[in-house]
Amino acid sequence: MLTVLWYGLGTAVPLFLGAAIGLRYDLPRPALAGSMAFGAGAMVAAVSTELFAPAFTDQGLWAAGGALMLGTLVYVVADHLIENKLGPAALGWALMLGALLDGIPENAALGTTLTEAGSAGLVLLVAVAVGNIPEAVAGAASMRADFPHRTALAIWGVTAVLLVAVVVAAAAFADSLPPAGISLIQAFAGGATIAVMADSLMPEAYREGGWWVGICTAAGFLIAFALGA
């Protein structure tokens, strides 16, 4: 259980630190864009090696593919509703809720991978942790005008605690789930992760960083893939 807790903190602490940085400092936009692209590349490796591939092997194309597309659809619809409900004036809230929305299935998948023999979930941990930093930086920076520093930091702190709890709960109940259930949770998380990359990370990274974010994306993929090799 200690290992599970450490992995949960490994996803949540970067989120909290990113929020603290966004509330206090104005980072150069190219640097933030590079970190977004690096996180997206790491997510590509995580989806292909630790989320969808095991589900495809265990459940086949139709079941795994259906779960993947469902995860994508749920994220896209929920993100669209959040944007319409909160509007551009509440971008910080939208990004924070987006971090929670994609973080829950990702952290649930991470918790289930920690129960599998021979799998430490390291690629997924790196992908989630790296992706959380720029999302939190941008979201927290957008809250500066609407919230006191401590209030905004507390909101992101609660979000981080919830994500740790998701990892712990998923690991605790993984043994009671059938193998098919674990595989489909992982595929679902893979779909949500793909949607995050397509809707948020990559468009924003290219808009702020330009052509060189492709190099950052490839570097993120290479490092994450090498960690899981």
Coordinates of N, CA, C and O in Angstrom, one line a residue, residues 124-188:
L124 N 2.9 5.4 -17.2 CA 1.7 6.1 -16.9 C 1.9 7.2 -15.8 O 1.4 8.3 -15.9
L125 N 2.7 6.8 -14.8 CA 3.0 7.8 -13.8 C 3.7 9.0 -14.3 O 3.3 10.2 -14.1
V126 N 4.7 8.8 -15.2 CA 5.4 9.9 -15.8 C 4.5 10.7 -16.6 O 4.5 12.0 -16.6
A127 N 3.7 10.1 -17.4 CA 2.8 10.8 -18.4 C 1.8 11.7 -17.6 O 1.6 12.8 -18.0
V128 N 1.2 11.1 -16.6 CA 0.2 11.9 -15.8 C 0.9 13.0 -15.1 O 0.4 14.2 -15.1
A129 N 2.0 12.7 -14.4 CA 2.7 13.8 -13.6 C 3.1 14.9 -14.5 O 2.9 16.1 -14.2
V130 N 3.7 14.6 -15.7 CA 4.2 15.7 -16.5 C 3.1 16.5 -17.2 O 3.2 17.7 -17.3
G131 N 2.0 15.8 -17.5 CA 0.9 16.5 -18.1 C 0.1 17.3 -17.1 O -0.5 18.4 -17.5
N132 N 0.2 17.0 -15.8 CA -0.5 17.8 -14.8 C 0.1 19.1 -14.5 O -0.6 20.1 -14.2
I133 N 1.4 19.2 -14.7 CA 2.1 20.5 -14.4 C 1.7 21.7 -15.2 O 1.2 22.7 -14.7
P134 N 1.7 21.6 -16.6 CA 1.3 22.8 -17.3 C -0.2 23.1 -17.2 O -0.6 24.2 -17.2
E135 N -1.0 22.0 -17.0 CA -2.4 22.2 -16.9 C -2.7 23.0 -15.6 O -3.5 23.9 -15.6
A136 N -2.0 22.7 -14.5 CA -2.2 23.3 -13.2 C -1.6 24.8 -13.3 O -2.2 25.7 -12.7
V137 N -0.5 24.9 -13.9 CA 0.1 26.3 -14.0 C -0.8 27.2 -14.7 O -1.1 28.3 -14.3
A138 N -1.4 26.8 -15.9 CA -2.3 27.7 -16.6 C -3.6 27.9 -15.9 O -4.1 29.0 -15.9
G139 N -4.1 26.8 -15.3 CA -5.4 27.0 -14.6 C -5.3 27.9 -13.4 O -6.1 28.8 -13.1
A140 N -4.2 27.7 -12.6 CA -4.0 28.5 -11.4 C -3.8 30.0 -11.8 O -4.3 30.9 -11.1
A141 N -3.0 30.2 -12.8 CA -2.7 31.6 -13.2 C -4.0 32.3 -13.6 O -4.1 33.5 -13.4
S142 N -4.9 31.6 -14.2 CA -6.2 32.2 -14.6 C -7.1 32.5 -13.4 O -8.1 33.3 -13.6
M143 N -6.8 32.0 -12.2 CA -7.6 32.2 -11.0 C -7.1 33.4 -10.2 O -7.7 33.8 -9.3
R144 N -6.0 34.0 -10.6 CA -5.4 35.1 -9.9 C -6.4 36.2 -9.6 O -6.4 36.8 -8.5
A145 N -7.1 36.6 -10.7 CA -7.9 37.8 -10.6 C -9.2 37.6 -9.8 O -9.8 38.5 -9.4
D146 N -9.6 36.3 -9.6 CA -10.9 36.0 -9.0 C -10.8 35.5 -7.6 O -11.8 35.5 -6.8
F147 N -9.6 35.0 -7.2 CA -9.5 34.4 -5.8 C -8.2 34.9 -5.1 O -7.2 35.1 -5.8
P148 N -8.2 34.9 -3.8 CA -7.0 35.1 -3.1 C -6.0 34.0 -3.3 O -6.5 32.8 -3.6
H149 N -4.8 34.2 -3.2 CA -3.7 33.2 -3.4 C -4.0 31.9 -2.6 O -4.0 30.8 -3.1
R150 N -4.3 32.1 -1.3 CA -4.5 30.9 -0.5 C -5.7 30.1 -0.8 O -5.8 28.9 -0.8
T151 N -6.8 30.8 -1.2 CA -8.0 30.1 -1.6 C -7.8 29.3 -2.9 O -8.2 28.1 -2.9
A152 N -7.2 29.9 -3.9 CA -7.0 29.2 -5.1 C -6.1 28.0 -4.9 O -6.3 26.9 -5.4
L153 N -5.0 28.2 -4.0 CA -4.1 27.1 -3.8 C -4.8 26.0 -3.0 O -4.6 24.8 -3.3
A154 N -5.7 26.3 -2.1 CA -6.5 25.3 -1.4 C -7.4 24.5 -2.3 O -7.6 23.3 -2.2
I155 N -8.0 25.2 -3.3 CA -8.8 24.5 -4.3 C -8.0 23.4 -5.1 O -8.5 22.3 -5.2
W156 N -6.9 23.8 -5.5 CA -6.0 22.9 -6.2 C -5.5 21.8 -5.3 O -5.3 20.6 -5.7
G157 N -5.3 22.1 -4.0 CA -4.8 21.1 -3.1 C -5.9 20.1 -2.9 O -5.6 18.9 -2.8
V158 N -7.2 20.5 -2.8 CA -8.3 19.5 -2.6 C -8.3 18.6 -3.9 O -8.5 17.4 -3.8
T159 N -8.1 19.2 -5.0 CA -8.1 18.4 -6.3 C -7.0 17.3 -6.2 O -7.2 16.2 -6.6
A160 N -5.8 17.7 -5.8 CA -4.7 16.8 -5.7 C -5.0 15.7 -4.7 O -4.7 14.5 -5.0
V161 N -5.6 16.0 -3.6 CA -5.9 15.0 -2.6 C -6.9 14.0 -3.2 O -6.8 12.7 -3.0
L162 N -7.9 14.5 -3.9 CA -8.9 13.6 -4.5 C -8.2 12.6 -5.5 O -8.6 11.4 -5.6
L163 N -7.2 13.1 -6.3 CA -6.6 12.2 -7.2 C -5.7 11.2 -6.5 O -5.6 10.0 -7.0
V164 N -5.1 11.5 -5.4 CA -4.4 10.5 -4.6 C -5.4 9.4 -4.1 O -5.1 8.2 -4.2
A165 N -6.5 9.9 -3.7 CA -7.6 8.9 -3.2 C -8.0 8.0 -4.3 O -8.3 6.8 -4.0
V166 N -8.1 8.5 -5.5 CA -8.5 7.6 -6.6 C -7.5 6.5 -6.9 O -7.9 5.3 -7.1
V167 N -6.2 6.8 -6.8 CA -5.2 5.8 -7.0 C -5.3 4.7 -5.9 O -5.3 3.5 -6.2
V168 N -5.4 5.2 -4.7 CA -5.5 4.2 -3.5 C -6.7 3.4 -3.6 O -6.7 2.2 -3.4
A169 N -7.9 4.0 -3.9 CA -9.1 3.2 -4.0 C -9.1 2.2 -5.1 O -9.5 1.1 -5.0
A170 N -8.6 2.6 -6.3 CA -8.5 1.7 -7.4 C -7.6 0.5 -7.1 O -8.0 -0.6 -7.5
A171 N -6.5 0.8 -6.5 CA -5.6 -0.3 -6.1 C -6.3 -1.3 -5.1 O -6.1 -2.5 -5.1
A172 N -7.0 -0.7 -4.1 CA -7.6 -1.5 -3.1 C -8.7 -2.4 -3.6 O -8.9 -3.5 -3.2
F173 N -9.5 -1.9 -4.6 CA -10.6 -2.7 -5.2 C -10.3 -3.5 -6.4 O -11.1 -4.2 -7.0
A174 N -9.0 -3.3 -6.9 CA -8.7 -4.0 -8.2 C -8.8 -5.5 -8.1 O -9.2 -6.1 -9.0
D175 N -8.4 -6.0 -6.9 CA -8.5 -7.5 -6.8 C -9.9 -8.0 -6.8 O -10.1 -9.2 -7.1
S176 N -10.9 -7.2 -6.5 CA -12.3 -7.7 -6.5 C -12.9 -7.5 -7.9 O -14.0 -7.9 -8.1
L177 N -12.2 -6.8 -8.8 CA -12.7 -6.6 -10.2 C -12.3 -7.7 -11.1 O -11.2 -8.3 -10.9
P178 N -13.1 -8.1 -12.0 CA -12.7 -9.1 -13.0 C -11.6 -8.5 -13.9 O -11.6 -7.3 -14.1
P179 N -10.8 -9.4 -14.5 CA -9.8 -8.9 -15.4 C -10.3 -8.0 -16.5 O -9.7 -7.0 -16.9
A180 N -11.5 -8.4 -17.0 CA -12.1 -7.6 -18.0 C -12.4 -6.2 -17.6 O -12.3 -5.2 -18.3
G181 N -12.9 -6.0 -16.3 CA -13.2 -4.7 -15.7 C -11.9 -3.8 -15.7 O -12.0 -2.6 -16.0
I182 N -10.8 -4.4 -15.2 CA -9.6 -3.6 -15.2 C -9.1 -3.2 -16.6 O -8.7 -2.1 -16.8
S183 N -9.2 -4.1 -17.5 CA -8.8 -3.8 -18.9 C -9.6 -2.7 -19.5 O -9.1 -1.8 -20.1
L184 N -10.9 -2.7 -19.2 CA -11.8 -1.7 -19.8 C -11.6 -0.4 -19.1 O -11.8 0.7 -19.8
I185 N -11.3 -0.4 -17.8 CA -11.0 0.9 -17.2 C -9.8 1.5 -17.8 O -9.7 2.7 -18.0
Q186 N -8.8 0.7 -18.1 CA -7.5 1.2 -18.7 C -7.8 1.8 -20.1 O -7.3 2.8 -20.4
A187 N -8.6 1.1 -20.9 CA -8.9 1.5 -22.2 C -9.7 2.8 -22.1 O -9.5 3.8 -22.9
F188 N -10.7 2.9 -21.2 CA -11.5 4.1 -21.0 C -10.6 5.3 -20.7 O -10.7 6.4 -21.2

